[in-house]
Coordinates of C-alpha atoms in Angstrom, one line a residue:
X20 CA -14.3 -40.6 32.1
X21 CA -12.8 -42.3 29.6
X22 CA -11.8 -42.2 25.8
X23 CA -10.3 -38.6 26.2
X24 CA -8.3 -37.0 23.7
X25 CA -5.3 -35.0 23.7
X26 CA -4.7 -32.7 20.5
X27 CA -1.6 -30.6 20.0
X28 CA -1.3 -28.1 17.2
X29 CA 0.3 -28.1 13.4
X30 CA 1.6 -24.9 12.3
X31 CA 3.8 -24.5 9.1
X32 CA 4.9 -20.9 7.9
X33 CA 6.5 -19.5 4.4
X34 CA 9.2 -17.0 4.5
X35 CA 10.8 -14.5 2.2
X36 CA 13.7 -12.3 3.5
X37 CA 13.1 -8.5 2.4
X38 CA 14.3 -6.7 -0.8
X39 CA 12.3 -6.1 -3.9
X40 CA 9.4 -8.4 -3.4
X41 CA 9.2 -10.8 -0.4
X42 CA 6.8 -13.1 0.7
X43 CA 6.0 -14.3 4.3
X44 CA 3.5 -17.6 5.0
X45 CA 2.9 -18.0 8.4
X46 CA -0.2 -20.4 9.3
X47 CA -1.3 -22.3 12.5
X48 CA -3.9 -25.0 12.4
X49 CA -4.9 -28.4 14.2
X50 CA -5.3 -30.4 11.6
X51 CA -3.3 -33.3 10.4
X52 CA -2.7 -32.4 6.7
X53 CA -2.3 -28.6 7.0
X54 CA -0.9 -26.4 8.9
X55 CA -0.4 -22.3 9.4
X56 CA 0.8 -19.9 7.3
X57 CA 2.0 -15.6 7.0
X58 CA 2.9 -14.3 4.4
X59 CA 4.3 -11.3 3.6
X60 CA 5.0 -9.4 1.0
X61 CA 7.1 -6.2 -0.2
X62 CA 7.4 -4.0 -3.0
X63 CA 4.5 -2.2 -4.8
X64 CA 1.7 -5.2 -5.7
X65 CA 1.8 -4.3 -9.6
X66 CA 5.7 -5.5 -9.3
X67 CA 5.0 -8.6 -7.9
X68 CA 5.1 -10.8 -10.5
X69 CA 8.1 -8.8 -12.3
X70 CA 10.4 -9.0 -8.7
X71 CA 13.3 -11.4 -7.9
X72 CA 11.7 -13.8 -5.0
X73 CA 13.3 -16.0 -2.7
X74 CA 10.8 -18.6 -1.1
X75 CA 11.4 -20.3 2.1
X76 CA 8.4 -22.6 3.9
X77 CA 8.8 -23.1 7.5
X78 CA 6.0 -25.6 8.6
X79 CA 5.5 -26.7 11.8
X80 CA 3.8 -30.1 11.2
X81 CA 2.2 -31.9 15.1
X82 CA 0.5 -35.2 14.2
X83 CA -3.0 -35.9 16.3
X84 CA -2.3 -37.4 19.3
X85 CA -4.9 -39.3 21.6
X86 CA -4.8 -40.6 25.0
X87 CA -7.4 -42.6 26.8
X88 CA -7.9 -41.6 30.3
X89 CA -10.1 -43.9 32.4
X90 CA -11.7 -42.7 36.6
X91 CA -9.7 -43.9 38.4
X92 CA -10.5 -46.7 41.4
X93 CA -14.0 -47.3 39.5
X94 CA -15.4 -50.6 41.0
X95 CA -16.6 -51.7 38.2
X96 CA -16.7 -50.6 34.2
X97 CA -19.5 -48.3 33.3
X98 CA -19.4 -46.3 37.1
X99 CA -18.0 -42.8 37.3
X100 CA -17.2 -43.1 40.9
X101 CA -13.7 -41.1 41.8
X102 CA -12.1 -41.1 44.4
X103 CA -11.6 -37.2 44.3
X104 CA -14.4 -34.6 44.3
X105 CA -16.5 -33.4 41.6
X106 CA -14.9 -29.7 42.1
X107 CA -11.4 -30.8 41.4
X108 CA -9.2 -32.3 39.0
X109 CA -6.7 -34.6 40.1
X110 CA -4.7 -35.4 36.9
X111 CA -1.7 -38.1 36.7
X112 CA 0.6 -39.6 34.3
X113 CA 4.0 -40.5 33.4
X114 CA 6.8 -38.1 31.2
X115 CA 8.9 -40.0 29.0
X116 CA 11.4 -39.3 26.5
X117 CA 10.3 -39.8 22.8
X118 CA 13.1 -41.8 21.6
X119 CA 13.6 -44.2 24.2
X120 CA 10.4 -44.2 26.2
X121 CA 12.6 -44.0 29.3
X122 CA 10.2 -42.4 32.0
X123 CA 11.7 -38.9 32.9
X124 CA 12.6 -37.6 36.6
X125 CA 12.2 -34.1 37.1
X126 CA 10.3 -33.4 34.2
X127 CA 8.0 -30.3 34.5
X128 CA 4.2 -30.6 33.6
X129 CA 1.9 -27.6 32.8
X130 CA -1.3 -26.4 33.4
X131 CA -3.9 -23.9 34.1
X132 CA -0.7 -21.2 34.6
X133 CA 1.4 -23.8 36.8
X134 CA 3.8 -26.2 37.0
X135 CA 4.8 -30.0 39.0
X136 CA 7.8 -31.9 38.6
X137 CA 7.6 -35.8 37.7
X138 CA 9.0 -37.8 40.6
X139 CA 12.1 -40.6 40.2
X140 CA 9.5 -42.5 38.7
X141 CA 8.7 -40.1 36.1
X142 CA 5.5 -39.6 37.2
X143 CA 3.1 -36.2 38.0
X144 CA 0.2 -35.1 40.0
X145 CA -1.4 -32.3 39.4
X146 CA -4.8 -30.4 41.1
X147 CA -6.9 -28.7 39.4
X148 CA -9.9 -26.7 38.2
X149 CA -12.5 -28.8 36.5
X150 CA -12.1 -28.5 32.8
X151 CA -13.9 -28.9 29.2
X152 CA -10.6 -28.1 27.5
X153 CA -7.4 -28.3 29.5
X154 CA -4.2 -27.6 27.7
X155 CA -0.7 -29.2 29.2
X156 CA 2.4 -29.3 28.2
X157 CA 5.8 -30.5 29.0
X158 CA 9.5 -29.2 29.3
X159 CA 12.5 -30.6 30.8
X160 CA 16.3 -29.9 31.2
X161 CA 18.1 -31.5 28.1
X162 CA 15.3 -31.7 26.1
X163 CA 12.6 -30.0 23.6
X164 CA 9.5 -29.2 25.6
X165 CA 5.9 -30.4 24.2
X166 CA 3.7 -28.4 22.0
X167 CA 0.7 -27.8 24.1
X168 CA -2.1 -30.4 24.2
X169 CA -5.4 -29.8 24.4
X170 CA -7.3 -32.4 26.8
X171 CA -11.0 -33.0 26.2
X172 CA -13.5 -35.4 26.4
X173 CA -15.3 -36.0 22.9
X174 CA -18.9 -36.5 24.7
X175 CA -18.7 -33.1 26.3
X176 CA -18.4 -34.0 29.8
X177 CA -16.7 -31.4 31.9
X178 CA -12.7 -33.0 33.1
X179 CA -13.3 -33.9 37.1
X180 CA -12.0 -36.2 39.7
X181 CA -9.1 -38.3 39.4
X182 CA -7.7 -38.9 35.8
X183 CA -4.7 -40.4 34.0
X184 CA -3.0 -38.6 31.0
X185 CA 0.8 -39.2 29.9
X186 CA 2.9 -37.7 27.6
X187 CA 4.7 -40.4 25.9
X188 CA 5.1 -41.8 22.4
X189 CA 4.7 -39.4 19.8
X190 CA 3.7 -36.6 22.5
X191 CA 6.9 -37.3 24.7
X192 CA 9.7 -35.3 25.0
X193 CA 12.3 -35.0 22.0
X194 CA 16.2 -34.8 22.4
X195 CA 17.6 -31.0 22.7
X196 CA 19.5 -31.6 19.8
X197 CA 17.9 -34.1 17.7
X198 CA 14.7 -34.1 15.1
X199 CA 11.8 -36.8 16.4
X200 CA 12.9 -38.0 12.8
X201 CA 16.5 -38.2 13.2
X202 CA 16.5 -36.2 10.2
X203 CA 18.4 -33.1 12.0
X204 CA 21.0 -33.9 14.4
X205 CA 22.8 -31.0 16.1
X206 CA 26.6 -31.1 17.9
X207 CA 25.6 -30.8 21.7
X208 CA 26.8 -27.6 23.5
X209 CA 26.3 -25.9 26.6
X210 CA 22.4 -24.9 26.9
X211 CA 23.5 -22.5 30.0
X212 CA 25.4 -19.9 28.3
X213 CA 26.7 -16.8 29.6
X214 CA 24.3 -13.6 30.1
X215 CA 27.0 -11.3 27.9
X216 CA 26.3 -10.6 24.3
X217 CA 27.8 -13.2 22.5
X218 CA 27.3 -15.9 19.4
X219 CA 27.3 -19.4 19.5
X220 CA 27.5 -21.3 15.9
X221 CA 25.1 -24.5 16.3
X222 CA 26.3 -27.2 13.5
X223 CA 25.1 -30.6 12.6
X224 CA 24.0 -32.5 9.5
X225 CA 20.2 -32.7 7.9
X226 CA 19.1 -34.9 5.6
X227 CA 16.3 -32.9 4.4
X228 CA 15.7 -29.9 2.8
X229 CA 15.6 -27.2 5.2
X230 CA 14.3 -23.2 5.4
X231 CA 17.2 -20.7 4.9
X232 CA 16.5 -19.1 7.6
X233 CA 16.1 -20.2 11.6
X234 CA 13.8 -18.4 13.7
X235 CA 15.2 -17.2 17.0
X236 CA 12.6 -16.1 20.1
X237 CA 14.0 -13.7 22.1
X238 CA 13.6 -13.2 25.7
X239 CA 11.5 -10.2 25.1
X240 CA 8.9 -12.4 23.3
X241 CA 10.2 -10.7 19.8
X242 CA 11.2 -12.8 17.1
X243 CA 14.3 -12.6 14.9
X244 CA 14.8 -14.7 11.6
X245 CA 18.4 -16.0 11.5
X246 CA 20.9 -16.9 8.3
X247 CA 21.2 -21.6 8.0
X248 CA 24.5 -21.9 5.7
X249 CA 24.3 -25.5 4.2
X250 CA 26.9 -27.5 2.3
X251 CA 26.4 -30.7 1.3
X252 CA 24.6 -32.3 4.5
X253 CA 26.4 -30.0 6.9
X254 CA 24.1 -26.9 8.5
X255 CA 25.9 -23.9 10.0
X256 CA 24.0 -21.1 12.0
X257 CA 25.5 -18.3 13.5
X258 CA 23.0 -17.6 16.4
X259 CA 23.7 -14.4 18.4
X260 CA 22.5 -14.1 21.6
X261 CA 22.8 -10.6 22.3
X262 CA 18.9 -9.1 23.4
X263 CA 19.9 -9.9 27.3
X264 CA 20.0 -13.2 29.4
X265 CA 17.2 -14.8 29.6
X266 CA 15.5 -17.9 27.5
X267 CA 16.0 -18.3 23.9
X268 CA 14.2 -20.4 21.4
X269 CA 15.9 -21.5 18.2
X270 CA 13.9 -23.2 15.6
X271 CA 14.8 -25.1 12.9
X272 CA 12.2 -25.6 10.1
X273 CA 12.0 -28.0 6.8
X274 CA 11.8 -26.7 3.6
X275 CA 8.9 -28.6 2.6
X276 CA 7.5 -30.2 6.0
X277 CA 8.0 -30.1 10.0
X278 CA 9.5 -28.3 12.5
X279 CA 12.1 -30.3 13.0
X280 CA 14.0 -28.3 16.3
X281 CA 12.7 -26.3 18.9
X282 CA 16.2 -25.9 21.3
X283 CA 16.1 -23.6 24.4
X284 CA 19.0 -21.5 25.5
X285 CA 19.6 -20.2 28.5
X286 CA 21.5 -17.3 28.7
X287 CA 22.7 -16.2 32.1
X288 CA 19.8 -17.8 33.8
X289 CA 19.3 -21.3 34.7
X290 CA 17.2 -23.8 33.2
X291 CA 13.5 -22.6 32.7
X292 CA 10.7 -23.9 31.3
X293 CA 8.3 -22.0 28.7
X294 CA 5.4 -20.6 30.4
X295 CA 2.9 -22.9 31.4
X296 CA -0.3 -23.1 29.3
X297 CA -2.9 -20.8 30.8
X298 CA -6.9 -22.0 31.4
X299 CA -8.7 -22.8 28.6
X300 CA -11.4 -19.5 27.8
X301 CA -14.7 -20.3 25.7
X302 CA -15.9 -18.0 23.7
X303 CA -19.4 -16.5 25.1
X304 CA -22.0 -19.0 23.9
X305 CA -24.1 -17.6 20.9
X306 CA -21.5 -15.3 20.2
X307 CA -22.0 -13.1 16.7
X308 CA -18.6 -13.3 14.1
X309 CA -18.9 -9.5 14.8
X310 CA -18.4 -10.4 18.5
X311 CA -16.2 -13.1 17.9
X312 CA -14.2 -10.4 15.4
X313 CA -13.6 -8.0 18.1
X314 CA -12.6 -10.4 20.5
X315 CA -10.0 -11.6 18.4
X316 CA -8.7 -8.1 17.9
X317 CA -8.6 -6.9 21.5
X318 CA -6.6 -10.2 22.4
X319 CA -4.2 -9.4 19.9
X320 CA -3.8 -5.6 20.5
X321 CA -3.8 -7.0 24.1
X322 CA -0.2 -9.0 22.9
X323 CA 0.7 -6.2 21.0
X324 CA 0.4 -3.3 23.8
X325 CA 2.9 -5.9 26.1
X326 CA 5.0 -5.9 23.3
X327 CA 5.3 -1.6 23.5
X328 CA 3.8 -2.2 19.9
X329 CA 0.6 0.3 18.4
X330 CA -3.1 -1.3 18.2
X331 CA -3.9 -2.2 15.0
X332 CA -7.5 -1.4 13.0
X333 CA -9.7 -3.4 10.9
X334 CA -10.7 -2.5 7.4
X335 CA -13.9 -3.4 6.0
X336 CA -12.6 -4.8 2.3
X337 CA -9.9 -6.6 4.4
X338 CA -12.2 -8.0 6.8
X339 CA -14.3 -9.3 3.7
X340 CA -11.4 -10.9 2.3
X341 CA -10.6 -12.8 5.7
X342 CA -13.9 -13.8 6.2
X343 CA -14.3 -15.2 2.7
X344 CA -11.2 -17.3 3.1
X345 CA -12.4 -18.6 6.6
X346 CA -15.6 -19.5 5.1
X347 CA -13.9 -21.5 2.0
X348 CA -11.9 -23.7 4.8
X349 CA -15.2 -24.4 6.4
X350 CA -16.9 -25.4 3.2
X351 CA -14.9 -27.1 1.8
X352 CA -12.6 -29.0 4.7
X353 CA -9.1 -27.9 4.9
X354 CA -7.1 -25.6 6.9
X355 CA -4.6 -23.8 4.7
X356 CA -3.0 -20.9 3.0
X357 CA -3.8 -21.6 -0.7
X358 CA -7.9 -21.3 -1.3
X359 CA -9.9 -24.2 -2.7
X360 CA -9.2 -22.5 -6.1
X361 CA -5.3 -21.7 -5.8
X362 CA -5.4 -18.6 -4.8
X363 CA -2.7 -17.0 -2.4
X364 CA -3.0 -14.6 0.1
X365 CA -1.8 -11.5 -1.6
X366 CA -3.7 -12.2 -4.7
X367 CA -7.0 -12.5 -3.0
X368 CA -5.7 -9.0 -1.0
X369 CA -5.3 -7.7 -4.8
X370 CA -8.3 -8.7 -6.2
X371 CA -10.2 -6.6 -3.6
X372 CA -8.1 -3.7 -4.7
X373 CA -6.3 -3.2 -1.5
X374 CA -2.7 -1.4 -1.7
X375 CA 0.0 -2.6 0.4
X376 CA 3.4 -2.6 0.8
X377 CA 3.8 -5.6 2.8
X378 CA 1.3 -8.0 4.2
X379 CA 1.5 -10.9 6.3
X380 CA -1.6 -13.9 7.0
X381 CA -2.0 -16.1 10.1
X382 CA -4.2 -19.3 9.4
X383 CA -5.4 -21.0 12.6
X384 CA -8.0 -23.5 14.1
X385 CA -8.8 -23.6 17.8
X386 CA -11.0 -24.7 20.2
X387 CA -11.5 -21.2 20.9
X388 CA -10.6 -17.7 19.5
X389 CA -7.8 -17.8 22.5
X390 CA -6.7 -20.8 21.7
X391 CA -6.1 -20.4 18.1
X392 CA -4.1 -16.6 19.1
X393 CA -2.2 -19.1 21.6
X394 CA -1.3 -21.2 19.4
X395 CA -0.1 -19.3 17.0
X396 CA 2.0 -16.8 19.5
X397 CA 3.5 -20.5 21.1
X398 CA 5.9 -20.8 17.7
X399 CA 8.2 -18.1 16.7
X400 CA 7.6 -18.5 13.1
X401 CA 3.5 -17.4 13.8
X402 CA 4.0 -14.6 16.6
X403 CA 6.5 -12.6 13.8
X404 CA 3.2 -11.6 12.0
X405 CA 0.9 -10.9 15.7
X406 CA 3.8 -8.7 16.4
X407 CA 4.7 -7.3 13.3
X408 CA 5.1 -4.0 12.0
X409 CA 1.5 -3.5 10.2
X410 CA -1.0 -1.0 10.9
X411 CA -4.3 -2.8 10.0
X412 CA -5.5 -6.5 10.3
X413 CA -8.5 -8.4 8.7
X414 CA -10.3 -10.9 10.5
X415 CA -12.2 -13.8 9.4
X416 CA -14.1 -16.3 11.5
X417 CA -15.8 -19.6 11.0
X418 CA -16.7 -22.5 12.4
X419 CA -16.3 -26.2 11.3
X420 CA -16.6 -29.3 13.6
X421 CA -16.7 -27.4 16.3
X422 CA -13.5 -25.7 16.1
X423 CA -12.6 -22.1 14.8
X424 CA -11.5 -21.1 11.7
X425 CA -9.5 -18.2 12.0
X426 CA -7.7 -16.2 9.0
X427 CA -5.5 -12.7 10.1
X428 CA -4.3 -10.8 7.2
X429 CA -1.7 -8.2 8.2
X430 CA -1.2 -5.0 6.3
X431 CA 1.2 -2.1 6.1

């Protein structure tokens, strides 16, 4: 078993606050160049070219990240032997921070809806179901917890017996309070803070361009977008922590790039790790885009119905303007917001003479239809559109390489 990769996501997002006509980008994608979009809009469509606009990109930018993994006590190259069975996974590896390389004790790792904690060493066991895809992740106390990663094999071959994966390098664990880039650094303070409604002003210094607005998770799962003052290099957010203890997320985006901070709060709880990724789920092999349509939808109303949110419908005309825009990724080899041909998300909505007073689009790639949902719900600046307040969604699928293509255009 050897020459596995691990893949994390890219997601990037555009955001408008509200008043006269706003715009929201929000895309998720696994690709290295691209990344996800939603985008929103509000105000009558024949005043959008004629309204004041304020455009904000948040982009949430993962770089591909592969990992050999090699069977373990194999007497000799080219033998599969393992020294666990075929109906198990044994997998092991070390946790280490991303800036130092310093091999982490009691660091949690995530998978298939559980957790283990590395040992002084650093390192991890954990037993498992065997896997085609298995998505890990992660988290520990002072620092930014992994974006999931999605462990395969590139020949197919289901994951079994005793294997070695570490997240290290590029997919170790970043400082709470410090971009992978240095770029954003934030003054430290107390991640445990108190479970009564209060507001905490995180500053620090940036030197890049960054998104006017933060995105906060809340520990209901809903999302709230957040004022970032900035003078000079100096960043100011006002962050208010008043939906309830719990675990918050705050996430800081670049203007024109990467999510550069994802810092967890814990508000009259202890320190807690996100969830842990849940099994992989294929979709049904020889599955129709009609299938693969509705599939999509019930997992999102699914999301939505935890949420206390309404179901939303599908529209033929919308559908047929997802569809087309999943179909122009596939042809032509990007994952993005923009068509081939320029076009943006509420022009193409236009042009198929579909009224709206707000819209919002989610662009993803998966291994799966649940995997490209997941990913997308796993970053504040995505889940705003899954869980916004829209009324009917259009749903395009396609397939390129093997992945997914997946376009969700929200309107209300």
């Amino acid at each position: 078993m050897t020459g596995l990769k691990g893949e994390p996501p890219i997601r990037k997002a555009t955001v408008l606050p509200p008043g006269g006509l706003s715009v929201l980008h929000r895309m998720h994608e696994r690709v290295a160049q691209h990344g996800p979009h939603a985008d929103r809009q509000s105000g009558s469509p024949r005043d959008l070219h004629a309204a004041k606009t304020r455009r904000v990109i948040r982009l949430l930018i993962s770089f591909l990240l592969v990992a050999c993994i090699a069977a373990l006590n194999a007497p000799s190259p080219g033998q599969a032997k393992s020294s666990a069975p075929d109906n198990t996974l044994v997998l092991s590896g070390t946790v280490c921070a991303q800036a130092t390389g310093m091999h982490l004790a009691g660091a949690q790792v995530g998978a298939q809806g559980r957790w283990t904690t590395t040992g002084p060493d650093g390192r991890y066991s954990l037993t498992l179901l065997p896997a085609k895809y298995l998505p890990i992740r992660a988290a520990a106390q002072g620092y930014q917890s992994t974006d999931v990663v999605t462990v395969y094999d590139p020949s197919g071959s289901t994951l079994s017996g005793q294997a070695e994966f570490s997240l290290c390098g590029r997919s170790g664990l970043a400082e709470a309070f410090r971009s992978s880039d240095g770029s954003v650094r934030l003054a430290s303070f107390a991640q445990a803070q108190p479970g009564t409604p209060h507001t905490i002003v995180v500053s620090g210094t940036s030197s890049v361009s960054l998104e006017a607005e933060a995105a906060l998770l809340l520990p209901s799962g809903k999302v709230t977008l957040v004022s970032l003052r900035r003078s000079g290099t100096a960043i100011h957010i006002a962050m208010p922590l008043v939906a309830g203890p719990g675990r918050y997320l705050l996430e800081i985006n670049a203007a024109a790039g990467f999510a550069l901070i994802k810092l967890p709060i814990y508000a009259g709880i202890g320190y807690k790790p996100p969830a842990a990724p849940a099994p992989y789920m294929p979709d049904p092999k020889g599955a129709t885009i009609a299938q693969l349509r509705s599939a999509a939808l019930s997992t999102i109303n699914r999301l939505r119905g935890q949420a206390s949110l309404p179901p939303l419908q599908t529209g033929v005309r919308l559908n047929a303007v997802s569809q087309e825009h999943s179909d122009d990724m596939a042809r032509h080899g990007y994952v993005g917001h923009p068509s081939f041909s320029g076009l943006q998300p509420y022009q193409r909505i236009q042009a198929a003479h579909i009224d709206f007073t707000e819209m919002a689009e989610d662009v993803g790639s998966g291994d799966s239809i649940q995997g490209a949902i997941d990913g997308l719900m796993d970053s504040p600046a995505h889940r705003w559109a899954v869980l916004g307040n829209f009324r009917v969604v259009g749903i395009g699928i396609s397939m390129a390489q093997g992945k997914v293509l997946m376009t969700l255009d929200f309107v209300r």
